[in-house]
PDB file of C-alpha atoms in Angstrom:
ATOM      1  CA  MET A   1    -116.500 138.773  45.794  1.00  0.00           C
ATOM      2  CA  GLN A   2    -113.817 142.205  46.245  1.00  0.00           C
ATOM      3  CA  ILE A   3    -116.040 145.144  47.310  1.00  0.00           C
ATOM      4  CA  ALA A   4    -115.128 148.900  46.406  1.00  0.00           C
ATOM      5  CA  VAL A   5    -116.755 152.316  47.609  1.00  0.00           C
ATOM      6  CA  ILE A   6    -117.149 154.431  43.841  1.00  0.00           C
ATOM      7  CA  LYS A   7    -118.082 158.170  44.456  1.00  0.00           C
ATOM      8  CA  GLU A   8    -121.137 159.601  42.309  1.00  0.00           C
ATOM      9  CA  GLY A   9    -120.515 160.269  38.788  1.00  0.00           C
ATOM     10  CA  GLN A  10    -117.497 157.850  37.706  1.00  0.00           C
ATOM     11  CA  ASP A  11    -118.160 155.106  34.929  1.00  0.00           C
ATOM     12  CA  VAL A  12    -117.816 151.692  36.810  1.00  0.00           C
ATOM     13  CA  VAL A  13    -117.468 149.966  33.130  1.00  0.00           C
ATOM     14  CA  ARG A  14    -117.230 151.782  29.693  1.00  0.00           C
ATOM     15  CA  GLU A  15    -119.158 150.723  26.580  1.00  0.00           C
ATOM     16  CA  GLY A  16    -115.843 148.906  24.690  1.00  0.00           C
ATOM     17  CA  ASP A  17    -114.468 147.724  28.125  1.00  0.00           C
ATOM     18  CA  ARG A  18    -113.638 143.569  27.830  1.00  0.00           C
ATOM     19  CA  PRO A  19    -114.518 143.526  31.751  1.00  0.00           C
ATOM     20  CA  SER A  20    -113.417 139.951  33.278  1.00  0.00           C
ATOM     21  CA  ARG A  21    -116.117 140.381  35.917  1.00  0.00           C
ATOM     22  CA  SER A  22    -119.565 141.922  36.802  1.00  0.00           C
ATOM     23  CA  CYS A  23    -120.756 144.759  39.383  1.00  0.00           C
ATOM     24  CA  LEU A  24    -123.454 144.053  41.467  1.00  0.00           C
ATOM     25  CA  LEU A  25    -124.890 147.094  42.928  1.00  0.00           C
ATOM     26  CA  LEU A  26    -125.127 146.883  47.121  1.00  0.00           C
ATOM     27  CA  SER A  27    -126.338 150.449  47.598  1.00  0.00           C
ATOM     28  CA  GLY A  28    -126.444 153.589  45.970  1.00  0.00           C
ATOM     29  CA  PHE A  29    -127.990 154.239  42.580  1.00  0.00           C
ATOM     30  CA  ALA A  30    -126.421 153.894  39.137  1.00  0.00           C
ATOM     31  CA  CYS A  31    -127.355 154.452  35.391  1.00  0.00           C
ATOM     32  CA  VAL A  32    -126.768 152.340  32.548  1.00  0.00           C
ATOM     33  CA  TYR A  33    -125.878 154.749  29.380  1.00  0.00           C
ATOM     34  CA  LYS A  34    -125.043 154.986  25.635  1.00  0.00           C
ATOM     35  CA  VAL A  35    -123.775 157.906  24.410  1.00  0.00           C
ATOM     36  CA  THR A  36    -124.170 159.420  20.225  1.00  0.00           C
ATOM     37  CA  GLY A  37    -121.429 159.962  18.243  1.00  0.00           C
ATOM     38  CA  ASP A  38    -121.811 163.428  18.855  1.00  0.00           C
ATOM     39  CA  GLY A  39    -121.445 163.502  22.645  1.00  0.00           C
ATOM     40  CA  LYS A  40    -125.180 162.991  23.917  1.00  0.00           C
ATOM     41  CA  ARG A  41    -126.186 160.215  26.432  1.00  0.00           C
ATOM     42  CA  GLN A  42    -129.215 158.398  26.773  1.00  0.00           C
ATOM     43  CA  ILE A  43    -129.814 157.208  29.541  1.00  0.00           C
ATOM     44  CA  VAL A  44    -131.071 153.738  28.884  1.00  0.00           C
ATOM     45  CA  GLY A  45    -132.358 152.316  32.551  1.00  0.00           C
ATOM     46  CA  PHE A  46    -131.618 152.953  36.494  1.00  0.00           C
ATOM     47  CA  SER A  47    -129.830 150.487  38.340  1.00  0.00           C
ATOM     48  CA  ILE A  48    -130.826 150.228  42.329  1.00  0.00           C
ATOM     49  CA  PRO A  49    -129.893 148.286  44.881  1.00  0.00           C
ATOM     50  CA  GLY A  50    -129.477 144.346  43.912  1.00  0.00           C
ATOM     51  CA  ASP A  51    -128.749 145.253  40.413  1.00  0.00           C
ATOM     52  CA  ILE A  52    -125.883 143.949  38.241  1.00  0.00           C
ATOM     53  CA  PRO A  53    -126.644 145.904  35.682  1.00  0.00           C
ATOM     54  CA  ASP A  54    -123.210 144.378  33.485  1.00  0.00           C
ATOM     55  CA  LEU A  55    -124.570 140.760  33.851  1.00  0.00           C
ATOM     56  CA  GLN A  56    -124.370 140.191  30.206  1.00  0.00           C
ATOM     57  CA  SER A  57    -120.592 140.482  29.744  1.00  0.00           C
ATOM     58  CA  LEU A  58    -119.988 137.621  31.446  1.00  0.00           C
ATOM     59  CA  HIS A  59    -121.545 136.027  28.097  1.00  0.00           C
ATOM     60  CA  LEU A  60    -120.877 138.942  26.086  1.00  0.00           C
ATOM     61  CA  LYS A  61    -117.249 139.793  25.476  1.00  0.00           C
ATOM     62  CA  VAL A  62    -117.168 143.516  24.745  1.00  0.00           C
ATOM     63  CA  LEU A  63    -119.477 145.545  26.340  1.00  0.00           C
ATOM     64  CA  ASP A  64    -121.601 148.045  24.646  1.00  0.00           C
ATOM     65  CA  ASN A  65    -123.243 149.935  26.820  1.00  0.00           C
ATOM     66  CA  SER A  66    -121.248 151.937  30.205  1.00  0.00           C
ATOM     67  CA  VAL A  67    -122.557 151.915  33.825  1.00  0.00           C
ATOM     68  CA  SER A  68    -121.986 155.219  36.050  1.00  0.00           C
ATOM     69  CA  THR A  69    -122.896 155.800  39.315  1.00  0.00           C
ATOM     70  CA  LEU A  70    -125.274 158.689  40.151  1.00  0.00           C
ATOM     71  CA  THR A  71    -125.086 158.257  43.777  1.00  0.00           C
ATOM     72  CA  PRO A  72    -121.968 156.783  46.017  1.00  0.00           C
ATOM     73  CA  CYS A  73    -122.256 153.595  45.060  1.00  0.00           C
ATOM     74  CA  GLN A  74    -121.552 150.126  47.196  1.00  0.00           C
ATOM     75  CA  VAL A  75    -120.034 148.247  44.099  1.00  0.00           C
ATOM     76  CA  GLY A  76    -119.266 144.260  44.846  1.00  0.00           C
ATOM     77  CA  PHE A  77    -117.455 143.070  41.621  1.00  0.00           C
ATOM     78  CA  ILE A  78    -117.801 139.409  41.481  1.00  0.00           C
ATOM     79  CA  THR A  79    -115.249 137.640  38.249  1.00  0.00           C
ATOM     80  CA  HIS A  80    -117.080 135.950  35.557  1.00  0.00           C
ATOM     81  CA  ASP A  81    -114.566 133.000  36.348  1.00  0.00           C
ATOM     82  CA  ALA A  82    -116.670 132.368  39.498  1.00  0.00           C
ATOM     83  CA  LEU A  83    -119.977 133.508  38.052  1.00  0.00           C
ATOM     84  CA  ARG A  84    -119.567 129.976  35.213  1.00  0.00           C
ATOM     85  CA  ASP A  85    -118.276 127.943  38.654  1.00  0.00           C
ATOM     86  CA  ILE A  86    -121.927 129.571  40.454  1.00  0.00           C
ATOM     87  CA  CYS A  87    -124.104 128.969  36.942  1.00  0.00           C
ATOM     88  CA  GLU A  88    -121.977 125.419  36.719  1.00  0.00           C
ATOM     89  CA  ARG A  89    -122.888 124.117  40.613  1.00  0.00           C
ATOM     90  CA  TYR A  90    -126.306 126.341  40.808  1.00  0.00           C
ATOM     91  CA  PRO A  91    -129.003 125.489  38.218  1.00  0.00           C
ATOM     92  CA  ARG A  92    -131.366 127.598  40.312  1.00  0.00           C
ATOM     93  CA  ILE A  93    -129.077 130.769  39.798  1.00  0.00           C
ATOM     94  CA  THR A  94    -128.698 129.956  36.562  1.00  0.00           C
ATOM     95  CA  VAL A  95    -132.270 130.391  36.315  1.00  0.00           C
ATOM     96  CA  ALA A  96    -132.751 133.710  38.090  1.00  0.00           C
ATOM     97  CA  PHE A  97    -129.780 134.876  36.453  1.00  0.00           C
ATOM     98  CA  TRP A  98    -130.949 134.359  33.088  1.00  0.00           C
ATOM     99  CA  ARG A  99    -134.535 135.318  34.405  1.00  0.00           C
ATOM    100  CA  GLU A 100    -133.199 138.723  35.457  1.00  0.00           C
ATOM    101  CA  THR A 101    -131.716 139.501  31.795  1.00  0.00           C
ATOM    102  CA  LEU A 102    -134.880 139.292  30.756  1.00  0.00           C
ATOM    103  CA  VAL A 103    -136.574 141.140  32.695  1.00  0.00           C
ATOM    104  CA  ASP A 104    -133.476 143.536  32.243  1.00  0.00           C
ATOM    105  CA  ALA A 105    -134.843 143.513  28.276  1.00  0.00           C
ATOM    106  CA  ALA A 106    -138.361 144.108  28.997  1.00  0.00           C
ATOM    107  CA  ILE A 107    -137.242 147.139  31.317  1.00  0.00           C
ATOM    108  CA  PHE A 108    -135.325 148.717  27.643  1.00  0.00           C
ATOM    109  CA  ARG A 109    -138.774 147.257  25.649  1.00  0.00           C
ATOM    110  CA  GLU A 110    -141.065 149.773  27.479  1.00  0.00           C
ATOM    111  CA  TRP A 111    -137.992 152.504  27.570  1.00  0.00           C
ATOM    112  CA  VAL A 112    -138.077 152.368  24.013  1.00  0.00           C
ATOM    113  CA  THR A 113    -142.113 153.102  24.212  1.00  0.00           C
ATOM    114  CA  ASN A 114    -141.737 155.268  26.577  1.00  0.00           C
ATOM    115  CA  VAL A 115    -139.040 157.536  25.265  1.00  0.00           C
ATOM    116  CA  GLY A 116    -140.454 157.053  21.292  1.00  0.00           C
ATOM    117  CA  ARG A 117    -144.483 157.734  21.768  1.00  0.00           C
ATOM    118  CA  ARG A 118    -145.597 159.347  25.207  1.00  0.00           C
ATOM    119  CA  ASP A 119    -145.119 163.042  26.269  1.00  0.00           C
ATOM    120  CA  ALA A 120    -142.873 164.729  28.275  1.00  0.00           C
ATOM    121  CA  TYR A 121    -145.239 164.874  31.349  1.00  0.00           C
ATOM    122  CA  SER A 122    -146.333 160.619  31.043  1.00  0.00           C
ATOM    123  CA  ARG A 123    -143.018 159.764  30.274  1.00  0.00           C
ATOM    124  CA  ILE A 124    -141.304 161.259  33.443  1.00  0.00           C
ATOM    125  CA  ALA A 125    -144.374 160.018  34.972  1.00  0.00           C
ATOM    126  CA  HIS A 126    -143.755 156.697  33.797  1.00  0.00           C
ATOM    127  CA  VAL A 127    -140.432 156.634  35.473  1.00  0.00           C
ATOM    128  CA  LEU A 128    -141.496 157.972  38.497  1.00  0.00           C
ATOM    129  CA  CYS A 129    -143.633 154.956  38.807  1.00  0.00           C
ATOM    130  CA  GLU A 130    -141.358 152.429  37.462  1.00  0.00           C
ATOM    131  CA  MET A 131    -138.443 154.247  40.403  1.00  0.00           C
ATOM    132  CA  LEU A 132    -141.119 153.787  43.236  1.00  0.00           C
ATOM    133  CA  VAL A 133    -142.878 149.986  42.775  1.00  0.00           C
ATOM    134  CA  ARG A 134    -138.649 149.383  41.678  1.00  0.00           C
ATOM    135  CA  LEU A 135    -137.282 150.410  45.158  1.00  0.00           C
ATOM    136  CA  LYS A 136    -140.707 149.140  47.109  1.00  0.00           C
ATOM    137  CA  ALA A 137    -139.552 145.693  46.014  1.00  0.00           C
ATOM    138  CA  ILE A 138    -136.417 145.754  48.006  1.00  0.00           C
ATOM    139  CA  GLY A 139    -137.610 147.946  50.842  1.00  0.00           C
ATOM    140  CA  LEU A 140    -135.872 151.704  49.132  1.00  0.00           C
ATOM    141  CA  ALA A 141    -139.524 152.990  49.272  1.00  0.00           C
ATOM    142  CA  GLU A 142    -142.670 153.300  51.773  1.00  0.00           C
ATOM    143  CA  ASP A 143    -146.028 152.989  50.045  1.00  0.00           C
ATOM    144  CA  HIS A 144    -146.189 156.653  48.242  1.00  0.00           C
ATOM    145  CA  ALA A 145    -142.721 158.216  48.923  1.00  0.00           C
ATOM    146  CA  CYS A 146    -139.119 157.195  48.457  1.00  0.00           C
ATOM    147  CA  ASP A 147    -135.396 159.040  48.240  1.00  0.00           C
ATOM    148  CA  LEU A 148    -135.275 159.462  44.559  1.00  0.00           C
ATOM    149  CA  PRO A 149    -131.403 161.427  44.248  1.00  0.00           C
ATOM    150  CA  ILE A 150    -131.693 161.130  39.974  1.00  0.00           C
ATOM    151  CA  THR A 151    -130.858 165.146  38.942  1.00  0.00           C
ATOM    152  CA  GLN A 152    -132.596 167.031  36.268  1.00  0.00           C
ATOM    153  CA  VAL A 153    -129.741 166.922  33.973  1.00  0.00           C
ATOM    154  CA  GLU A 154    -130.142 162.689  34.399  1.00  0.00           C
ATOM    155  CA  PHE A 155    -133.618 162.665  34.156  1.00  0.00           C
ATOM    156  CA  ALA A 156    -133.413 164.383  30.833  1.00  0.00           C
ATOM    157  CA  ASP A 157    -131.034 161.943  29.853  1.00  0.00           C
ATOM    158  CA  ALA A 158    -133.383 159.294  30.403  1.00  0.00           C
ATOM    159  CA  VAL A 159    -136.416 160.062  29.233  1.00  0.00           C
ATOM    160  CA  GLY A 160    -134.674 162.118  26.102  1.00  0.00           C
ATOM    161  CA  VAL A 161    -136.106 165.688  26.377  1.00  0.00           C
ATOM    162  CA  SER A 162    -133.905 169.176  28.012  1.00  0.00           C
ATOM    163  CA  THR A 163    -133.257 170.042  30.918  1.00  0.00           C
ATOM    164  CA  VAL A 164    -135.563 172.735  30.576  1.00  0.00           C
ATOM    165  CA  HIS A 165    -137.774 170.720  29.630  1.00  0.00           C
ATOM    166  CA  VAL A 166    -137.981 168.286  32.385  1.00  0.00           C
ATOM    167  CA  ASN A 167    -138.189 171.448  35.078  1.00  0.00           C
ATOM    168  CA  ARG A 168    -140.763 172.869  33.486  1.00  0.00           C
ATOM    169  CA  VAL A 169    -142.241 169.444  34.048  1.00  0.00           C
ATOM    170  CA  LEU A 170    -142.037 168.600  37.163  1.00  0.00           C
ATOM    171  CA  GLN A 171    -143.019 172.303  38.303  1.00  0.00           C
ATOM    172  CA  ASP A 172    -146.219 171.089  36.965  1.00  0.00           C
ATOM    173  CA  MET A 173    -146.442 167.817  38.338  1.00  0.00           C
ATOM    174  CA  ARG A 174    -146.505 169.783  41.449  1.00  0.00           C
ATOM    175  CA  ALA A 175    -148.732 172.314  40.473  1.00  0.00           C
ATOM    176  CA  ASP A 176    -151.493 169.431  39.443  1.00  0.00           C
ATOM    177  CA  GLY A 177    -150.571 167.383  43.126  1.00  0.00           C
ATOM    178  CA  LEU A 178    -149.139 164.753  41.308  1.00  0.00           C
ATOM    179  CA  ILE A 179    -145.750 164.719  43.339  1.00  0.00           C
ATOM    180  CA  GLU A 180    -144.173 166.351  46.197  1.00  0.00           C
ATOM    181  CA  THR A 181    -140.357 166.676  46.365  1.00  0.00           C
ATOM    182  CA  LYS A 182    -138.502 167.809  49.334  1.00  0.00           C
ATOM    183  CA  GLY A 183    -134.775 167.952  48.265  1.00  0.00           C
ATOM    184  CA  THR A 184    -134.209 163.875  46.684  1.00  0.00           C
ATOM    185  CA  GLN A 185    -137.295 163.113  48.478  1.00  0.00           C
ATOM    186  CA  VAL A 186    -140.106 162.362  46.518  1.00  0.00           C
ATOM    187  CA  SER A 187    -143.848 161.677  47.907  1.00  0.00           C
ATOM    188  CA  VAL A 188    -147.046 160.694  45.247  1.00  0.00           C
ATOM    189  CA  PRO A 189    -150.194 161.275  47.010  1.00  0.00           C
ATOM    190  CA  ASP A 190    -152.432 159.487  44.546  1.00  0.00           C
ATOM    191  CA  ARG A 191    -150.349 156.603  42.948  1.00  0.00           C
ATOM    192  CA  GLU A 192    -153.304 155.721  40.551  1.00  0.00           C
ATOM    193  CA  ARG A 193    -153.638 158.852  39.367  1.00  0.00           C
ATOM    194  CA  LEU A 194    -149.750 159.124  38.368  1.00  0.00           C
ATOM    195  CA  LYS A 195    -149.706 155.377  37.332  1.00  0.00           C
ATOM    196  CA  HIS A 196    -152.799 156.940  34.758  1.00  0.00           C
ATOM    197  CA  VAL A 197    -151.167 159.934  33.704  1.00  0.00           C
ATOM    198  CA  GLY A 198    -148.094 157.560  33.300  1.00  0.00           C
ATOM    199  CA  ASP A 199    -149.530 155.090  31.400  1.00  0.00           C
ATOM    200  CA  PHE A 200    -147.684 152.566  33.505  1.00  0.00           C
ATOM    201  CA  ASP A 201    -149.338 149.103  33.373  1.00  0.00           C
ATOM    202  CA  PRO A 202    -146.285 147.025  36.079  1.00  0.00           C
ATOM    203  CA  SER A 203    -146.619 143.578  34.372  1.00  0.00           C
ATOM    204  CA  TYR A 204    -143.552 144.025  32.658  1.00  0.00           C
ATOM    205  CA  LEU A 205    -141.279 144.498  36.022  1.00  0.00           C
ATOM    206  CA  HIS A 206    -142.407 140.766  36.365  1.00  0.00           C
ATOM    207  CA  LEU A 207    -142.699 141.150  40.200  1.00  0.00           C
ATOM    208  CA  GLU A 208    -144.521 138.476  42.997  1.00  0.00           C
ATOM    209  CA  GLN A 209    -147.825 139.541  42.791  1.00  0.00           C
ATOM    210  CA  ASP A 210    -147.205 141.615  46.464  1.00  0.00           C
ATOM    211  CA  GLN A 211    -144.689 143.746  45.304  1.00  0.00           C
ATOM    212  CA  ALA A 212    -146.178 144.326  41.769  1.00  0.00           C
ATOM    213  CA  ALA A 213    -148.949 145.983  43.764  1.00  0.00           C
ATOM    214  CA  ALA A 214    -146.733 149.429  45.014  1.00  0.00           C
TER     215      ALA A 214
ATOM    216  CA  MET B   1    -127.593 186.230   7.379  1.00  0.00           C
ATOM    217  CA  THR B   2    -129.811 188.500   8.848  1.00  0.00           C
ATOM    218  CA  LEU B   3    -132.121 186.985  11.010  1.00  0.00           C
ATOM    219  CA  THR B   4    -134.667 189.485  12.500  1.00  0.00           C
ATOM    220  CA  PHE B   5    -136.635 188.935  16.382  1.00  0.00           C
ATOM    221  CA  GLN B   6    -140.187 189.316  16.760  1.00  0.00           C
ATOM    222  CA  PRO B   7    -141.209 189.810  20.338  1.00  0.00           C
ATOM    223  CA  VAL B   8    -143.917 187.095  21.201  1.00  0.00           C
ATOM    224  CA  ARG B   9    -145.493 185.609  24.689  1.00  0.00           C
ATOM    225  CA  VAL B  10    -145.225 181.547  24.722  1.00  0.00           C
ATOM    226  CA  VAL B  11    -147.444 179.748  26.525  1.00  0.00           C
ATOM    227  CA  THR B  12    -145.177 177.201  28.820  1.00  0.00           C
ATOM    228  CA  GLY B  13    -146.249 177.336  32.157  1.00  0.00           C
ATOM    229  CA  SER B  14    -144.138 179.883  33.485  1.00  0.00           C
ATOM    230  CA  ASP B  15    -141.721 181.201  31.193  1.00  0.00           C
ATOM    231  CA  GLU B  16    -144.170 183.938  28.714  1.00  0.00           C
ATOM    232  CA  GLU B  17    -141.238 186.116  26.881  1.00  0.00           C
ATOM    233  CA  GLY B  18    -139.700 184.727  23.877  1.00  0.00           C
ATOM    234  CA  LEU B  19    -139.042 185.836  20.332  1.00  0.00           C
ATOM    235  CA  LEU B  20    -139.615 184.177  16.959  1.00  0.00           C
ATOM    236  CA  VAL B  21    -137.324 183.813  15.106  1.00  0.00           C
ATOM    237  CA  PHE B  22    -137.191 184.875  10.991  1.00  0.00           C
ATOM    238  CA  ASP B  23    -134.440 183.653   8.398  1.00  0.00           C
ATOM    239  CA  GLY B  24    -133.249 186.090   6.137  1.00  0.00           C
ATOM    240  CA  GLU B  25    -136.012 185.500   3.666  1.00  0.00           C
ATOM    241  CA  LEU B  26    -138.402 186.216   6.248  1.00  0.00           C
ATOM    242  CA  ARG B  27    -139.242 182.218   7.318  1.00  0.00           C
ATOM    243  CA  LEU B  28    -139.962 182.060  10.574  1.00  0.00           C
ATOM    244  CA  ALA B  29    -137.021 179.476  11.905  1.00  0.00           C
ATOM    245  CA  ALA B  30    -136.943 179.490  15.773  1.00  0.00           C
ATOM    246  CA  VAL B  31    -138.888 180.477  18.150  1.00  0.00           C
ATOM    247  CA  LEU B  32    -136.961 181.474  21.690  1.00  0.00           C
ATOM    248  CA  THR B  33    -137.791 181.702  25.695  1.00  0.00           C
ATOM    249  CA  TYR B  34    -136.169 183.562  28.013  1.00  0.00           C
ATOM    250  CA  LEU B  35    -135.871 181.704  30.963  1.00  0.00           C
ATOM    251  CA  SER B  36    -137.328 182.737  34.384  1.00  0.00           C
ATOM    252  CA  GLU B  37    -135.241 182.641  37.897  1.00  0.00           C
ATOM    253  CA  GLN B  38    -136.997 179.159  38.652  1.00  0.00           C
ATOM    254  CA  TYR B  39    -133.602 177.275  36.616  1.00  0.00           C
ATOM    255  CA  ASP B  40    -130.986 176.852  38.526  1.00  0.00           C
ATOM    256  CA  GLY B  41    -127.276 177.432  36.775  1.00  0.00           C
ATOM    257  CA  ILE B  42    -129.288 178.867  33.722  1.00  0.00           C
ATOM    258  CA  SER B  43    -131.950 181.635  35.005  1.00  0.00           C
ATOM    259  CA  GLY B  44    -131.641 184.475  32.064  1.00  0.00           C
ATOM    260  CA  HIS B  45    -130.632 182.196  29.330  1.00  0.00           C
ATOM    261  CA  TRP B  46    -132.651 182.297  26.134  1.00  0.00           C
ATOM    262  CA  TYR B  47    -133.670 178.621  25.222  1.00  0.00           C
ATOM    263  CA  LEU B  48    -133.934 176.911  22.088  1.00  0.00           C
ATOM    264  CA  GLU B  49    -138.122 176.431  22.437  1.00  0.00           C
ATOM    265  CA  ALA B  50    -138.735 174.993  18.606  1.00  0.00           C
ATOM    266  CA  GLY B  51    -136.394 174.846  16.054  1.00  0.00           C
ATOM    267  CA  PHE B  52    -137.683 174.388  12.139  1.00  0.00           C
ATOM    268  CA  GLY B  53    -135.864 172.398   9.226  1.00  0.00           C
ATOM    269  CA  ARG B  54    -131.895 173.111   9.992  1.00  0.00           C
ATOM    270  CA  LEU B  55    -132.819 173.532  13.607  1.00  0.00           C
ATOM    271  CA  ASP B  56    -135.555 171.093  14.286  1.00  0.00           C
ATOM    272  CA  ARG B  57    -132.874 169.158  16.473  1.00  0.00           C
ATOM    273  CA  PRO B  58    -132.660 166.802  19.208  1.00  0.00           C
ATOM    274  CA  GLY B  59    -131.380 168.189  22.296  1.00  0.00           C
ATOM    275  CA  HIS B  60    -132.644 172.211  22.640  1.00  0.00           C
ATOM    276  CA  PRO B  61    -129.939 174.373  23.494  1.00  0.00           C
ATOM    277  CA  THR B  62    -129.709 177.502  25.769  1.00  0.00           C
ATOM    278  CA  PHE B  63    -128.010 181.035  24.918  1.00  0.00           C
ATOM    279  CA  ALA B  64    -126.394 182.850  27.679  1.00  0.00           C
ATOM    280  CA  ASP B  65    -127.958 185.801  25.623  1.00  0.00           C
ATOM    281  CA  LEU B  66    -128.871 187.161  22.210  1.00  0.00           C
ATOM    282  CA  GLU B  67    -125.647 187.528  20.592  1.00  0.00           C
ATOM    283  CA  GLU B  68    -124.704 183.706  21.483  1.00  0.00           C
ATOM    284  CA  ALA B  69    -128.407 182.345  19.776  1.00  0.00           C
ATOM    285  CA  GLN B  70    -127.411 184.313  16.790  1.00  0.00           C
ATOM    286  CA  ARG B  71    -124.386 183.013  16.948  1.00  0.00           C
ATOM    287  CA  TRP B  72    -125.734 179.007  16.715  1.00  0.00           C
ATOM    288  CA  ILE B  73    -128.475 179.445  14.828  1.00  0.00           C
ATOM    289  CA  ASN B  74    -126.439 181.438  11.752  1.00  0.00           C
ATOM    290  CA  GLN B  75    -123.862 178.348  11.373  1.00  0.00           C
ATOM    291  CA  HIS B  76    -126.907 175.869  11.638  1.00  0.00           C
ATOM    292  CA  LEU B  77    -129.010 177.618   9.289  1.00  0.00           C
ATOM    293  CA  ALA B  78    -125.622 178.064   7.477  1.00  0.00           C
ATOM    294  CA  LYS B  79    -124.761 174.291   7.714  1.00  0.00           C
ATOM    295  CA  GLU B  80    -124.381 171.603   4.990  1.00  0.00           C
ATOM    296  CA  VAL B  81    -126.291 168.394   5.392  1.00  0.00           C
TER     297      VAL B  81
END
């Protein structure tokens, strides 16, 4: 595995690429995104350490999305030859990769529902809940708090509203006591309330019972 | 096209100062809101709070001043679908 440190806001892979390797995020935050014909970005998922956001390129030759860093990231590049070799020798790893891509698909289904059918306040609450649960599962969140270096512009592109709207929703959430923020630290005084507001049920993340309890 | 502006208060939680924008036939085309001091780079700009007809599009833009807003609105009202 070749390890690289990549600055924030850099594309790791781009739509249309034909990669011969996949990237394992070792540290930092990244996002998977697409761009419309007139240049508007839609973030379709956030990637956190442990994710392989372009694992599909092992079997799908041409990438249909881009992956960009949101913060400085440490990324491990694993060649497709090495991945194929691992899969042939260790069937359990093959199963784990398959499961990973199925969970990714479940997250995408949830995000389509989120962007298409919830109001902005719920959308943002939902994404906050998801990030808290996923970060807690990898030990990067306390019970009620985590470091979430996602900007308002990135939130806007993830939930399909304007930056102005995200700004207002976050102000409202603070005023309503749903979240407290200090720099990039977000804490949630009452997780159950945030889950209720965000219409959030962690089942789609398919975590083990104790991980999903976040 | 000559646009007409009419001051209005908008319930957005923080930004109240707004304008109703009427097209040449006095039909409501858009609502603009003046962004207060809470927005880092764009405080003092005008925000397309709502657009109707051809102005009803994803990605609500912000404008440095009313002239820019007027240009954008005219451009999009005139655009062939």
